[in-house]
Amino acid sequence: VSFQEAVALYRAGRLEEAARLCAQIAAADPLRHDALDMAGVIAMRSGDGQRAARLIGDAIALRPDNPSYHFHLGLALESLKRIDDAGISYGKAAALRPDYAEAFVRAGEMHLQAGHRDAALEKFTRAADMAPNSADAQNKCGLILYDLTRFEDAVARYDAAIARAPDVPDFHVNRGAALRMLRNFADAGASFERAIALRPDLALAWT
């Protein structure tokens, strides 16, 4: 039994078989942190967040310097609605790998859910700066800047998101809302019209 077989089964979507192989590998060698982590990821995908957190936590105990393991633990904890703990795990992943844009995004999401807008903005900004082609990170920055009434800065972020993903209607709606707050009604209307053209049933664009 090899770990590569388990990886191949996982990638093929044969999760139960992959989980069985991971369990066999971990039973034969309790130090196989990679098998424990994969077993945890499979448990999470199967809807068992508690088991996922335990298995991935065991992997981290063996390899605390692996950023992917901390990120996976964050996902498991997030599935259990343990927002603060998930944020800590994402933060550890980002600290271990400073270019881990996705970890910064998830950490930002946890801060946002906890009501910490400034901290969320810092994480989203880091993600946007290290992954400048990430339209999602740019948009998330814009949303928080809008909430902070920094409308001109929000428009700049929405423009950056649209430049990277011009066919996402929500980005145009968000841009229109910020422009409307700046009383730039002509450009706001153009943004709403673009959103409607992309998705006619987008009710927010009609308001």
Backbone as a printed PyTorch tensor [residue, N CA C, xyz], in Angstrom:
tensor([[[  0.8490,  -1.1830,   0.0000],
         [  0.0000,   0.0000,   0.0000],
         [  0.8900,   1.2410,   0.0000]],

        [[  0.6490,   2.1630,  -0.9410],
         [  1.4540,   3.3790,  -1.0100],
         [  0.5580,   4.6070,  -0.9050]],

        [[  1.1530,   5.6640,  -0.3860],
         [  0.4150,   6.9090,  -0.2610],
         [  0.0260,   7.4480,  -1.6310]],

        [[  0.8800,   7.2290,  -2.6260],
         [  0.5790,   7.7080,  -3.9690],
         [ -0.6970,   7.0650,  -4.5200]],

        [[ -0.9400,   5.8150,  -4.1360],
         [ -2.1960,   5.1640,  -4.5390],
         [ -3.3840,   5.8960,  -3.9230]],

        [[ -3.2460,   6.2580,  -2.6560],
         [ -4.3260,   6.9790,  -1.9810],
         [ -4.5620,   8.3290,  -2.6530]],

        [[ -3.4790,   9.0110,  -3.0220],
         [ -3.5960,  10.3000,  -3.7000],
         [ -4.3280,  10.1340,  -5.0310]],

        [[ -3.9620,   9.0880,  -5.7720],
         [ -4.6020,   8.8480,  -7.0730],
         [ -6.0930,   8.5730,  -6.8990]],

        [[ -6.4480,   7.7920,  -5.8860],
         [ -7.8620,   7.5040,  -5.6300],
         [ -8.6140,   8.7780,  -5.2370]],

        [[ -7.9720,   9.5990,  -4.4180],
         [ -8.5880,  10.8610,  -3.9950],
         [ -8.8510,  11.7540,  -5.1980]],

        [[ -7.8660,  11.8780,  -6.0660],
         [ -8.0180,  12.7370,  -7.2350],
         [ -9.0650,  12.1910,  -8.2020]],

        [[ -9.2770,  10.8830,  -8.1620],
         [-10.2910,  10.2690,  -9.0190],
         [-11.6810,  10.3430,  -8.3930]],

        [[-11.7680,  10.9110,  -7.1760],
         [-13.0600,  11.0240,  -6.5160],
         [-13.5010,   9.7770,  -5.7850]],

        [[-12.6130,   8.8100,  -5.6370],
         [-12.9430,   7.5620,  -4.9460],
         [-12.5510,   7.7120,  -3.4820]],

        [[-13.3410,   8.5040,  -2.7870],
         [-12.9620,   8.9550,  -1.4500],
         [-12.9460,   7.8290,  -0.4170]],

        [[-13.9220,   6.9380,  -0.4720],
         [-13.9640,   5.8630,   0.5220],
         [-12.7440,   4.9700,   0.4150]],

        [[-12.3620,   4.6460,  -0.8260],
         [-11.1840,   3.8090,  -1.0210],
         [ -9.9220,   4.5350,  -0.5760]],

        [[ -9.8440,   5.8160,  -0.8980],
         [ -8.6830,   6.6060,  -0.4810],
         [ -8.6020,   6.6810,   1.0360]],

        [[ -9.7500,   6.8440,   1.6940],
         [ -9.7690,   6.9090,   3.1540],
         [ -9.2980,   5.5990,   3.7710]],

        [[ -9.7170,   4.4830,   3.1930],
         [ -9.2870,   3.1750,   3.7140],
         [ -7.7740,   3.0130,   3.5860]],

        [[ -7.2250,   3.4130,   2.4500],
         [ -5.7800,   3.3200,   2.2610],
         [ -5.0350,   4.2100,   3.2530]],

        [[ -5.5350,   5.4240,   3.4540],
         [ -4.8970,   6.3370,   4.4110],
         [ -4.9130,   5.7400,   5.8160]],

        [[ -6.0290,   5.1210,   6.1740],
         [ -6.1320,   4.5010,   7.4970],
         [ -5.1270,   3.3560,   7.6330]],

        [[ -4.9710,   2.5660,   6.5780],
         [ -4.0000,   1.4630,   6.6060],
         [ -2.5750,   1.9910,   6.7410]],

        [[ -2.2830,   3.0550,   5.9920],
         [ -0.9390,   3.6310,   6.0280],
         [ -0.6390,   4.1940,   7.4080]],

        [[ -1.5940,   4.9210,   7.9810],
         [ -1.3940,   5.5240,   9.2930],
         [ -1.2960,   4.4650,  10.3860]],

        [[ -2.0430,   3.3690,  10.2280],
         [ -1.9830,   2.2830,  11.2150],
         [ -0.6230,   1.5960,  11.1790]],

        [[ -0.0720,   1.4520,   9.9750],
         [  1.2330,   0.8070,   9.8320],
         [  2.3690,   1.7140,  10.2750]],

        [[  2.1820,   3.0190,  10.1060],
         [  3.2180,   3.9820,  10.4770],
         [  2.5460,   5.2300,  11.0350]],

        [[  2.3970,   5.3010,  12.3610],
         [  1.6880,   6.4270,  12.9800],
         [  2.3430,   7.7880,  12.7310]],

        [[  3.5530,   7.7990,  12.1820],
         [  4.2240,   9.0670,  11.9020],
         [  3.9130,   9.6070,  10.5120]],

        [[  3.0540,   8.9080,   9.7470],
         [  2.7260,   9.3580,   8.3940],
         [  1.7180,  10.4980,   8.4580]],

        [[  2.2330,  11.6860,   8.6890],
         [  1.3920,  12.8730,   8.8160],
         [  0.6260,  13.1680,   7.5290]],

        [[  1.2090,  12.8110,   6.3700],
         [  0.5210,  13.0770,   5.1060],
         [ -0.7450,  12.2480,   4.9770]],

        [[ -0.6800,  10.9860,   5.4520],
         [ -1.8670,  10.1390,   5.4020],
         [ -2.9370,  10.6350,   6.3650]],

        [[ -2.5080,  11.1070,   7.5280],
         [ -3.4690,  11.6460,   8.5040],
         [ -4.1610,  12.8940,   7.9500]],

        [[ -3.3690,  13.7610,   7.3320],
         [ -3.9540,  14.9800,   6.7710],
         [ -4.9520,  14.6490,   5.6670]],

        [[ -4.5660,  13.7420,   4.7630],
         [ -5.4900,  13.3990,   3.6790],
         [ -6.7540,  12.7410,   4.2230]],

        [[ -6.6000,  11.8770,   5.2240],
         [ -7.7790,  11.2540,   5.8340],
         [ -8.6890,  12.3220,   6.4160]],

        [[ -8.1000,  13.3530,   7.0010],
         [ -8.8980,  14.4470,   7.5450],
         [ -9.6110,  15.2340,   6.4710]],

        [[ -8.9160,  15.5150,   5.3730],
         [ -9.5370,  16.2410,   4.2620],
         [-10.7020,  15.4350,   3.6960]],

        [[-10.5200,  14.1170,   3.5860],
         [-11.5890,  13.2650,   3.0690],
         [-12.7740,  13.2780,   4.0380]],

        [[-12.4950,  13.2090,   5.3350],
         [-13.5710,  13.2550,   6.3290],
         [-14.3500,  14.5610,   6.2170]],

        [[-13.6160,  15.6570,   5.9940],
         [-14.2820,  16.9550,   5.8490],
         [-15.1750,  16.9720,   4.6220]],

        [[-14.6580,  16.4510,   3.5120],
         [-15.4650,  16.4070,   2.2860],
         [-16.6760,  15.4990,   2.4370]],

        [[-16.5890,  14.5610,   3.3580],
         [-17.7000,  13.6460,   3.6070],
         [-18.6690,  14.1860,   4.6470]],

        [[-18.3780,  15.3860,   5.1650],
         [-19.2950,  16.0300,   6.1040],
         [-19.0230,  15.7730,   7.5670]],

        [[-17.8820,  15.1520,   7.8940],
         [-17.5600,  14.8620,   9.2850],
         [-16.4600,  15.8090,   9.7560]],

        [[-16.8610,  17.0210,  10.0980],
         [-15.9010,  18.0300,  10.4990],
         [-15.1570,  17.6830,  11.7680]],

        [[-15.8420,  17.0470,  12.7110],
         [-15.1890,  16.6850,  13.9690],
         [-14.0390,  15.7240,  13.7360]],

        [[-14.2950,  14.6830,  12.9580],
         [-13.2470,  13.7030,  12.6600],
         [-12.1310,  14.3690,  11.8570]],

        [[-12.5050,  15.2340,  10.9260],
         [-11.5080,  15.9340,  10.1140],
         [-10.5730,  16.7470,  10.9970]],

        [[-11.1350,  17.5130,  11.9330],
         [-10.3180,  18.3490,  12.8080],
         [ -9.3820,  17.4970,  13.6570]],

        [[ -9.8670,  16.3540,  14.1140],
         [ -9.0160,  15.4860,  14.9470],
         [ -7.8630,  14.9230,  14.1370]],

        [[ -8.1530,  14.4010,  12.9430],
         [ -7.1090,  13.7920,  12.1260],
         [ -6.0760,  14.8140,  11.6640]],

        [[ -6.5550,  15.9650,  11.2120],
         [ -5.6230,  16.9950,  10.7490],
         [ -4.8290,  17.5560,  11.9280]],

        [[ -5.4760,  17.6520,  13.0810],
         [ -4.7500,  18.0690,  14.2790],
         [ -3.6290,  17.0990,  14.6150]],

        [[ -3.8640,  15.7920,  14.4260],
         [ -2.8150,  14.7920,  14.6430],
         [ -1.6670,  14.9950,  13.6600]],

        [[ -2.0090,  15.3330,  12.4140],
         [ -0.9680,  15.5840,  11.4130],
         [ -0.1310,  16.8040,  11.8050]],

        [[ -0.7990,  17.8390,  12.3000],
         [ -0.0890,  19.0570,  12.7140],
         [  0.8210,  18.7780,  13.9000]],

        [[  0.3880,  17.9020,  14.8010],
         [  1.2330,  17.5570,  15.9430],
         [  2.5570,  16.9540,  15.4910]],

        [[  2.5120,  16.2550,  14.3510],
         [  3.7310,  15.6510,  13.8080],
         [  4.5190,  16.6290,  12.9440]],

        [[  3.8180,  17.5090,  12.2570],
         [  4.4810,  18.4760,  11.3660],
         [  3.8520,  19.8570,  11.5360]],

        [[  4.1790,  20.5230,  12.6250],
         [  3.5640,  21.8340,  12.8880],
         [  4.0110,  22.9310,  11.9320]],

        [[  5.0150,  22.6380,  11.0940],
         [  5.5370,  23.6600,  10.1800],
         [  4.9470,  23.5460,   8.7770]],

        [[  3.9090,  22.7340,   8.6140],
         [  3.2970,  22.5610,   7.2900],
         [  2.0980,  23.4970,   7.1490]],

        [[  2.2070,  24.5340,   6.3110],
         [  1.1060,  25.5110,   6.2140],
         [ -0.1880,  24.9110,   5.6700]],

        [[ -0.0790,  23.9310,   4.7730],
         [ -1.2950,  23.3300,   4.2040],
         [ -2.1160,  22.6340,   5.2730]],

        [[ -1.4520,  22.0070,   6.2330],
         [ -2.1810,  21.3170,   7.2960],
         [ -2.9740,  22.3170,   8.1320]],

        [[ -2.3500,  23.4470,   8.4460],
         [ -3.0700,  24.4700,   9.2200],
         [ -4.2460,  25.0210,   8.4170]],

        [[ -4.0500,  25.1830,   7.1110],
         [ -5.1450,  25.6630,   6.2740],
         [ -6.2850,  24.6470,   6.2720]],

        [[ -5.9530,  23.3770,   6.1300],
         [ -6.9950,  22.3340,   6.1380],
         [ -7.7200,  22.2970,   7.4790]],

        [[ -6.9690,  22.4840,   8.5710],
         [ -7.6180,  22.5200,   9.8840],
         [ -8.5650,  23.7090,   9.9630]],

        [[ -8.1570,  24.8310,   9.3890],
         [ -9.0440,  25.9910,   9.3570],
         [-10.3480,  25.6820,   8.6490]],

        [[-10.2660,  24.9870,   7.5200],
         [-11.4800,  24.6180,   6.7910],
         [-12.3780,  23.7090,   7.6290]],

        [[-11.7520,  22.7510,   8.3210],
         [-12.5430,  21.8370,   9.1590],
         [-13.2200,  22.5950,  10.2940]],

        [[-12.4700,  23.4790,  10.9460],
         [-13.0400,  24.2540,  12.0520],
         [-14.1190,  25.2100,  11.5570]],

        [[-13.9160,  25.7600,  10.3780],
         [-14.9300,  26.6430,   9.8010],
         [-16.2210,  25.8780,   9.5480]],

        [[-16.0920,  24.6320,   9.0940],
         [-17.2900,  23.8130,   8.8470],
         [-18.0440,  23.5250,  10.1370]],

        [[-17.3290,  23.6050,  11.2650],
         [-17.9430,  23.3830,  12.5750],
         [-18.4200,  24.6880,  13.2120]],

        [[-18.3410,  25.7960,  12.4370],
         [-18.7420,  27.1330,  12.9050],
         [-17.8510,  27.6410,  14.0330]],

        [[-16.6420,  27.1170,  14.1370],
         [-15.6840,  27.5910,  15.1370],
         [-14.8320,  28.6840,  14.4790]],

        [[-15.4610,  29.8330,  14.3160],
         [-14.8950,  30.9050,  13.4960],
         [-13.5690,  31.4210,  14.0520]],

        [[-13.5130,  31.6770,  15.3520],
         [-12.2760,  32.2080,  15.9300],
         [-11.1270,  31.2160,  15.7790]],

        [[-11.4070,  29.9470,  16.0620],
         [-10.3630,  28.9240,  15.9440],
         [ -9.9270,  28.7540,  14.4930]],

        [[-10.8920,  28.8170,  13.5860],
         [-10.5520,  28.7080,  12.1650],
         [ -9.6470,  29.8630,  11.7550]],

        [[ -9.9710,  31.0690,  12.2200],
         [ -9.1470,  32.2330,  11.9010],
         [ -7.7240,  32.0750,  12.3990]],

        [[ -7.5660,  31.4950,  13.5750],
         [ -6.2230,  31.2540,  14.1170],
         [ -5.4560,  30.2860,  13.2200]],

        [[ -6.1250,  29.2340,  12.7790],
         [ -5.4610,  28.2550,  11.9130],
         [ -5.0590,  28.8690,  10.5790]],

        [[ -5.9500,  29.6500,   9.9860],
         [ -5.5990,  30.3140,   8.7260],
         [ -4.4340,  31.2780,   8.9420]],

        [[ -4.4350,  31.9630,  10.0860],
         [ -3.3500,  32.8760,  10.3870],
         [ -2.0200,  32.1490,  10.5110]],

        [[ -2.0400,  30.9640,  11.1050],
         [ -0.8120,  30.1730,  11.2080],
         [ -0.3230,  29.7380,   9.8350]],

        [[ -1.2630,  29.3490,   8.9720],
         [ -0.8840,  28.9640,   7.6130],
         [ -0.2230,  30.1280,   6.8900]],

        [[ -0.8010,  31.3090,   7.0330],
         [ -0.2530,  32.4940,   6.3730],
         [  1.1000,  32.8810,   6.9510]],

        [[  1.2710,  32.7090,   8.2620],
         [  2.5510,  33.0430,   8.8910],
         [  3.6570,  32.1040,   8.4160]],

        [[  3.3020,  30.8500,   8.2100],
         [  4.2930,  29.8750,   7.7530],
         [  4.6300,  30.0430,   6.2750]],

        [[  3.6580,  30.5620,   5.5170],
         [  3.8920,  30.7540,   4.0790],
         [  3.3390,  32.1200,   3.6850]],

        [[  4.1880,  33.1310,   3.7250],
         [  3.7200,  34.5100,   3.5100],
         [  3.1050,  34.7860,   2.1460]],

        [[  3.2870,  33.8760,   1.1810],
         [  2.6700,  34.0810,  -0.1360],
         [  1.4060,  33.2450,  -0.3090]],

        [[  0.8540,  32.7650,   0.7930],
         [ -0.3260,  31.8860,   0.7710],
         [ -1.5760,  32.7630,   0.6890]],

        [[ -1.8720,  33.2560,  -0.5070],
         [ -2.9590,  34.2180,  -0.6810],
         [ -4.2970,  33.6670,  -0.1910]],

        [[ -4.5660,  32.3980,  -0.4760],
         [ -5.8560,  31.8230,  -0.0860],
         [ -6.0140,  31.7950,   1.4310]],

        [[ -4.9090,  31.5790,   2.1500],
         [ -4.9760,  31.5840,   3.6080],
         [ -5.3170,  32.9820,   4.1210]],

        [[ -4.7540,  34.0100,   3.4920],
         [ -5.0780,  35.3790,   3.8880],
         [ -6.5480,  35.6900,   3.6070]],

        [[ -7.0610,  35.2030,   2.4740],
         [ -8.4690,  35.4270,   2.1440],
         [ -9.3780,  34.7830,   3.1880]],

        [[ -9.0880,  33.5220,   3.5300],
         [ -9.9380,  32.8320,   4.5040],
         [ -9.8180,  33.4860,   5.8860]],

        [[ -8.6020,  33.9010,   6.2570],
         [ -8.4330,  34.5950,   7.5340],
         [ -9.2500,  35.8870,   7.5390]],

        [[ -9.2410,  36.5730,   6.4030],
         [-10.0440,  37.7840,   6.2820],
         [-11.5220,  37.5070,   6.4380]],

        [[-11.9730,  36.4170,   5.8500],
         [-13.3890,  36.0460,   5.9660],
         [-13.7690,  35.7910,   7.4230]],

        [[-12.8760,  35.1430,   8.1630],
         [-13.1700,  34.8570,   9.5720],
         [-13.2270,  36.1540,  10.3840]],

        [[-12.2980,  37.0640,  10.1140],
         [-12.3410,  38.3690,  10.7990],
         [-13.6390,  39.1070,  10.4620]],

        [[-14.0480,  39.0050,   9.1930],
         [-15.2610,  39.6960,   8.7690],
         [-16.4820,  39.1290,   9.4790]],

        [[-16.5490,  37.8070,   9.5720],
         [-17.6820,  37.1790,  10.2550],
         [-17.7020,  37.5350,  11.7390]],

        [[-16.5240,  37.7740,  12.2930],
         [-16.4410,  38.1450,  13.7060],
         [-16.6590,  39.6410,  13.9260]],

        [[-16.8380,  40.3910,  12.8290],
         [-17.0860,  41.8200,  12.9400],
         [-15.8450,  42.6760,  13.0240]],

        [[-14.6820,  42.0900,  12.7210],
         [-13.4210,  42.8330,  12.7970],
         [-13.0570,  43.3280,  11.3970]],

        [[-13.6800,  44.4280,  10.9950],
         [-13.5360,  44.8730,   9.6060],
         [-12.1250,  45.3340,   9.2700]],

        [[-11.4800,  46.0500,  10.1880],
         [-10.1280,  46.5370,   9.9040],
         [ -9.1520,  45.3770,   9.7290]],

        [[ -9.2660,  44.3850,  10.6000],
         [ -8.3910,  43.2100,  10.4870],
         [ -8.6910,  42.4500,   9.2010]],

        [[ -9.9730,  42.3550,   8.8500],
         [-10.3480,  41.6750,   7.6080],
         [ -9.7820,  42.4000,   6.4030]],

        [[ -9.8690,  43.7290,   6.4160],
         [ -9.3420,  44.5100,   5.3020],
         [ -7.8450,  44.2950,   5.1490]],

        [[ -7.1320,  44.2230,   6.2710],
         [ -5.6780,  44.0050,   6.2140],
         [ -5.3770,  42.6670,   5.5510]],

        [[ -6.1220,  41.6260,   5.8970],
         [ -5.8830,  40.3020,   5.3110],
         [ -6.2310,  40.2910,   3.8240]],

        [[ -7.3730,  40.8730,   3.4650],
         [ -7.7690,  40.8960,   2.0590],
         [ -6.7820,  41.7180,   1.2260]],

        [[ -6.2990,  42.8060,   1.8060],
         [ -5.3320,  43.6400,   1.0940],
         [ -4.0430,  42.8690,   0.8510]],

        [[ -3.5920,  42.1260,   1.8640],
         [ -2.3960,  41.3070,   1.6930],
         [ -2.6070,  40.2980,   0.5660]],

        [[ -3.7920,  39.6680,   0.5490],
         [ -4.0800,  38.6810,  -0.4900],
         [ -4.0960,  39.3280,  -1.8650]],

        [[ -4.7170,  40.4870,  -1.9630],
         [ -4.8030,  41.1910,  -3.2500],
         [ -3.4340,  41.6350,  -3.7330]],

        [[ -2.5860,  42.0420,  -2.7950],
         [ -1.2540,  42.5090,  -3.1720],
         [ -0.3580,  41.3640,  -3.6260]],

        [[ -0.4930,  40.2000,  -2.9870],
         [  0.3790,  39.0830,  -3.3540],
         [ -0.1810,  38.2840,  -4.5310]],

        [[ -1.4700,  38.4180,  -4.7720],
         [ -2.0850,  37.7420,  -5.9200],
         [ -2.8920,  38.7850,  -6.6850]],

        [[ -2.2030,  39.6870,  -7.3870],
         [ -2.8900,  40.8280,  -8.0150],
         [ -3.9290,  40.4330,  -9.0500]],

        [[ -3.8930,  39.2100,  -9.5160],
         [ -4.8970,  38.7650, -10.4840],
         [ -6.1450,  38.1960,  -9.8220]],

        [[ -6.1760,  38.2220,  -8.4960],
         [ -7.3310,  37.6850,  -7.7750],
         [ -8.4540,  38.7140,  -7.7340]],

        [[ -9.4290,  38.5440,  -8.5960],
         [-10.5700,  39.4620,  -8.6220],
         [-11.3570,  39.3770,  -7.3260]],

        [[-11.4480,  38.1850,  -6.7550],
         [-12.2220,  38.0100,  -5.5280],
         [-11.6250,  38.8100,  -4.3800]],

        [[-10.2980,  38.7690,  -4.2520],
         [ -9.6540,  39.5210,  -3.1700],
         [ -9.8590,  41.0180,  -3.3600]],

        [[ -9.7690,  41.4870,  -4.6110],
         [ -9.9880,  42.9070,  -4.8850],
         [-11.4170,  43.3060,  -4.5110]],

        [[-12.3730,  42.4620,  -4.8800],
         [-13.7760,  42.7600,  -4.5780],
         [-14.0280,  42.7840,  -3.0710]],

        [[-13.4370,  41.8320,  -2.3530],
         [-13.6330,  41.7890,  -0.9010],
         [-13.0630,  43.0400,  -0.2410]],

        [[-11.9170,  43.5100,  -0.7330],
         [-11.3830,  44.7810,  -0.2280],
         [-12.3930,  45.9000,  -0.4640]],

        [[-12.9630,  45.9170,  -1.6560],
         [-13.9440,  46.9410,  -1.9870],
         [-15.1570,  46.9140,  -1.0780]],

        [[-15.6440,  45.7290,  -0.7630],
         [-16.8220,  45.6050,   0.0990],
         [-16.5690,  46.1930,   1.4840]],

        [[-15.3900,  45.9060,   2.0370],
         [-15.0910,  46.4390,   3.3670],
         [-14.8710,  47.9450,   3.3070]],

        [[-14.1590,  48.4090,   2.2880],
         [-13.9500,  49.8450,   2.1410],
         [-15.2890,  50.5770,   2.0110]],

        [[-16.2240,  49.9600,   1.3160],
         [-17.5750,  50.5390,   1.1970],
         [-18.2130,  50.6520,   2.5830]],

        [[-18.1250,  49.5730,   3.3730],
         [-18.7040,  49.5950,   4.7200],
         [-18.0450,  50.6480,   5.5970]],

        [[-16.7670,  50.9280,   5.3160],
         [-16.0450,  51.9470,   6.0810],
         [-16.2590,  53.3480,   5.5120]],

        [[-17.1630,  53.4630,   4.5460],
         [-17.5180,  54.7090,   3.8380],
         [-16.3340,  55.3100,   3.0800]],

        [[-15.3730,  54.4710,   2.7230],
         [-14.2550,  54.9210,   1.9000],
         [-14.6010,  54.5980,   0.4380]],

        [[-15.5450,  55.3520,  -0.0870],
         [-16.1660,  54.9820,  -1.3580],
         [-15.2150,  55.0920,  -2.5540]],

        [[-14.3700,  56.1170,  -2.5670],
         [-13.4340,  56.2460,  -3.6860],
         [-12.4550,  55.0770,  -3.7120]],

        [[-11.9640,  54.6810,  -2.5380],
         [-11.0660,  53.5280,  -2.4610],
         [-11.8010,  52.2520,  -2.8670]],

        [[-13.0740,  52.1630,  -2.4920],
         [-13.8670,  50.9980,  -2.8640],
         [-14.0070,  50.8990,  -4.3750]],

        [[-14.2860,  52.0230,  -5.0290],
         [-14.4220,  52.0280,  -6.4840],
         [-13.1240,  51.5540,  -7.1410]],

        [[-11.9900,  51.9960,  -6.6080],
         [-10.7030,  51.5870,  -7.1740],
         [-10.5310,  50.0770,  -7.0810]],

        [[-10.9410,  49.4910,  -5.9730],
         [-10.8370,  48.0360,  -5.8200],
         [-11.8160,  47.3160,  -6.7390]],

        [[-13.0360,  47.8460,  -6.8570],
         [-14.0040,  47.2280,  -7.7660],
         [-13.5050,  47.3180,  -9.2100]],

        [[-12.8980,  48.4440,  -9.5680],
         [-12.3300,  48.5770, -10.9160],
         [-11.2670,  47.5070, -11.1530]],

        [[-10.4410,  47.2710, -10.1210],
         [ -9.3990,  46.2510, -10.2450],
         [-10.0150,  44.8660, -10.3960]],

        [[-11.0920,  44.6080,  -9.6550],
         [-11.7620,  43.3090,  -9.7730],
         [-12.3560,  43.1330, -11.1680]],

        [[-13.0120,  44.1850, -11.6700],
         [-13.6530,  44.1190, -12.9910],
         [-12.6140,  43.9620, -14.0940]],

        [[-11.4560,  44.5970, -13.9240],
         [-10.3970,  44.4620, -14.9310],
         [ -9.9410,  43.0080, -15.0510]],

        [[-10.0350,  42.2640, -13.9630],
         [ -9.5940,  40.8780, -13.9510],
         [-10.7100,  39.9030, -14.2760]],

        [[-11.9430,  40.2910, -13.9710],
         [-13.1000,  39.4150, -14.2330],
         [-14.2720,  40.2870, -14.6680]],

        [[-14.2730,  40.7380, -15.9090],
         [-15.2610,  41.7280, -16.3540],
         [-16.6930,  41.2020, -16.4650]],

        [[-16.8790,  39.9010, -16.4110],
         [-18.2120,  39.3400, -16.6190],
         [-18.8940,  38.8830, -15.3340]],

        [[-18.4210,  39.3470, -14.1980],
         [-19.0650,  39.0260, -12.9140],
         [-20.0250,  40.1620, -12.5750]],

        [[-21.3250,  39.9340, -12.6620],
         [-22.2800,  41.0360, -12.4820],
         [-22.2200,  41.6860, -11.1070]],

        [[-21.9540,  40.8970, -10.0600],
         [-21.9210,  41.4750,  -8.7110],
         [-20.8610,  42.5580,  -8.5890]],

        [[-19.7540,  42.4090,  -9.2920],
         [-18.7080,  43.4330,  -9.2230],
         [-19.2260,  44.7670,  -9.7590]],

        [[-20.0100,  44.6980, -10.8290],
         [-20.5660,  45.9280, -11.4140],
         [-21.6200,  46.5480, -10.4960]],

        [[-22.4210,  45.6980,  -9.8550],
         [-23.3970,  46.2110,  -8.8900],
         [-22.6860,  46.9190,  -7.7450]],

        [[-21.6430,  46.2760,  -7.2250],
         [-20.9050,  46.8790,  -6.1140],
         [-20.2960,  48.2240,  -6.5210]],

        [[-19.7270,  48.2600,  -7.7180],
         [-19.1450,  49.5050,  -8.2140],
         [-20.2230,  50.5870,  -8.3410]],

        [[-21.3840,  50.2070,  -8.8710],
         [-22.4660,  51.1580,  -9.0180],
         [-22.9370,  51.7170,  -7.6930]],

        [[-22.9970,  50.8500,  -6.6740],
         [-23.4390,  51.3000,  -5.3510],
         [-22.4620,  52.3210,  -4.7690]],

        [[-21.1630,  52.0660,  -4.9310],
         [-20.1630,  53.0010,  -4.4080],
         [-20.2030,  54.3240,  -5.1660]],

        [[-20.3540,  54.2510,  -6.4800],
         [-20.4280,  55.4750,  -7.2850],
         [-21.6780,  56.2820,  -6.9350]],

        [[-22.7460,  55.5840,  -6.6480],
         [-23.9720,  56.2900,  -6.2550],
         [-23.7640,  57.0470,  -4.9480]],

        [[-23.0020,  56.4450,  -4.0090],
         [-22.7130,  57.1390,  -2.7600],
         [-21.8320,  58.3700,  -2.9950]],

        [[-21.0640,  58.3420,  -4.0810],
         [-20.2450,  59.5040,  -4.4490],
         [-21.0260,  60.5010,  -5.3100]],

        [[-22.3150,  60.1800,  -5.5070],
         [-23.2220,  61.0110,  -6.3100],
         [-22.7840,  61.1090,  -7.7740]],

        [[-22.0810,  60.0760,  -8.2130],
         [-21.7150,  59.9690,  -9.6310],
         [-22.7710,  59.0770, -10.2890]],

        [[-23.9330,  59.6520, -10.5050],
         [-25.0830,  58.8630, -10.9110],
         [-24.9620,  58.3350, -12.3400]],

        [[-24.2730,  59.0630, -13.2000],
         [-24.1320,  58.6080, -14.5840],
         [-23.3180,  57.3160, -14.6490]],

        [[-22.1580,  57.3170, -13.9940],
         [-21.3270,  56.1180, -14.0120],
         [-21.9530,  54.9870, -13.2000]],

        [[-22.6600,  55.3650, -12.1220],
         [-23.3600,  54.3450, -11.3370],
         [-24.4000,  53.6420, -12.2020]],

        [[-25.1680,  54.4340, -12.9510],
         [-26.1770,  53.8510, -13.8330],
         [-25.5630,  52.9440, -14.8780]],

        [[-24.4160,  53.3470, -15.4210],
         [-23.7380,  52.5110, -16.4150],
         [-23.3090,  51.1790, -15.8050]],

        [[-22.8660,  51.2110, -14.5510],
         [-22.4700,  49.9720, -13.8800],
         [-23.6660,  49.0620, -13.6630]],

        [[-24.7820,  49.6340, -13.2260],
         [-25.9800,  48.8220, -13.0250],
         [-26.4800,  48.2370, -14.3510]],

        [[-26.4100,  49.0300, -15.4120],
         [-26.8470,  48.5450, -16.7230],
         [-25.9650,  47.3860, -17.1900]],

        [[-24.6600,  47.4930, -16.9170],
         [-23.7660,  46.4090, -17.2980],
         [-24.0880,  45.1440, -16.5180]],

        [[-24.3990,  45.3040, -15.2370],
         [-24.7640,  44.1540, -14.4140],
         [-26.0270,  43.4840, -14.9470]],

        [[-27.0170,  44.2930, -15.3210],
         [-28.2730,  43.7600, -15.8490],
         [-28.0430,  43.0430, -17.1770]],

        [[-27.1540,  43.6020, -17.9990],
         [-26.8530,  42.9570, -19.2770],
         [-26.2320,  41.5790, -19.0640]],

        [[-25.4220,  41.4680, -18.0170],
         [-24.7680,  40.1960, -17.7250],
         [-25.7220,  39.2090, -17.0630]],

        [[-26.6510,  39.7550, -16.2620],
         [-27.5820,  38.8760, -15.5350],
         [-28.8880,  39.6250, -15.3070]],

        [[-29.8320,  39.4540, -16.2000],
         [-31.0810,  40.2370, -16.1410],
         [-31.8940,  40.0470, -14.8650]],

        [[-31.7280,  38.9020, -14.1970],
         [-32.5320,  38.6690, -12.9950],
         [-31.8610,  39.1840, -11.7170]],

        [[-30.7860,  39.9360, -11.8790],
         [-30.0860,  40.4340, -10.6910],
         [-30.8640,  41.6090, -10.1170]],

        [[-31.7030,  41.3350,  -9.1350],
         [-32.6580,  42.3140,  -8.6240],
         [-31.9620,  43.5350,  -8.0520]],

        [[-30.8330,  43.3510,  -7.3890],
         [-30.1620,  44.4920,  -6.7630],
         [-29.7910,  45.5580,  -7.7870]],

        [[-29.5310,  45.1530,  -9.0080],
         [-29.1060,  46.1190, -10.0170],
         [-30.2360,  47.0460, -10.4300]],

        [[-31.4690,  46.6880, -10.0950],
         [-32.6090,  47.5220, -10.4960],
         [-32.8800,  48.6220,  -9.4720]],

        [[-32.2740,  48.5380,  -8.2790],
         [-32.6190,  49.4740,  -7.2060],
         [-31.8240,  50.7700,  -7.3510]]])
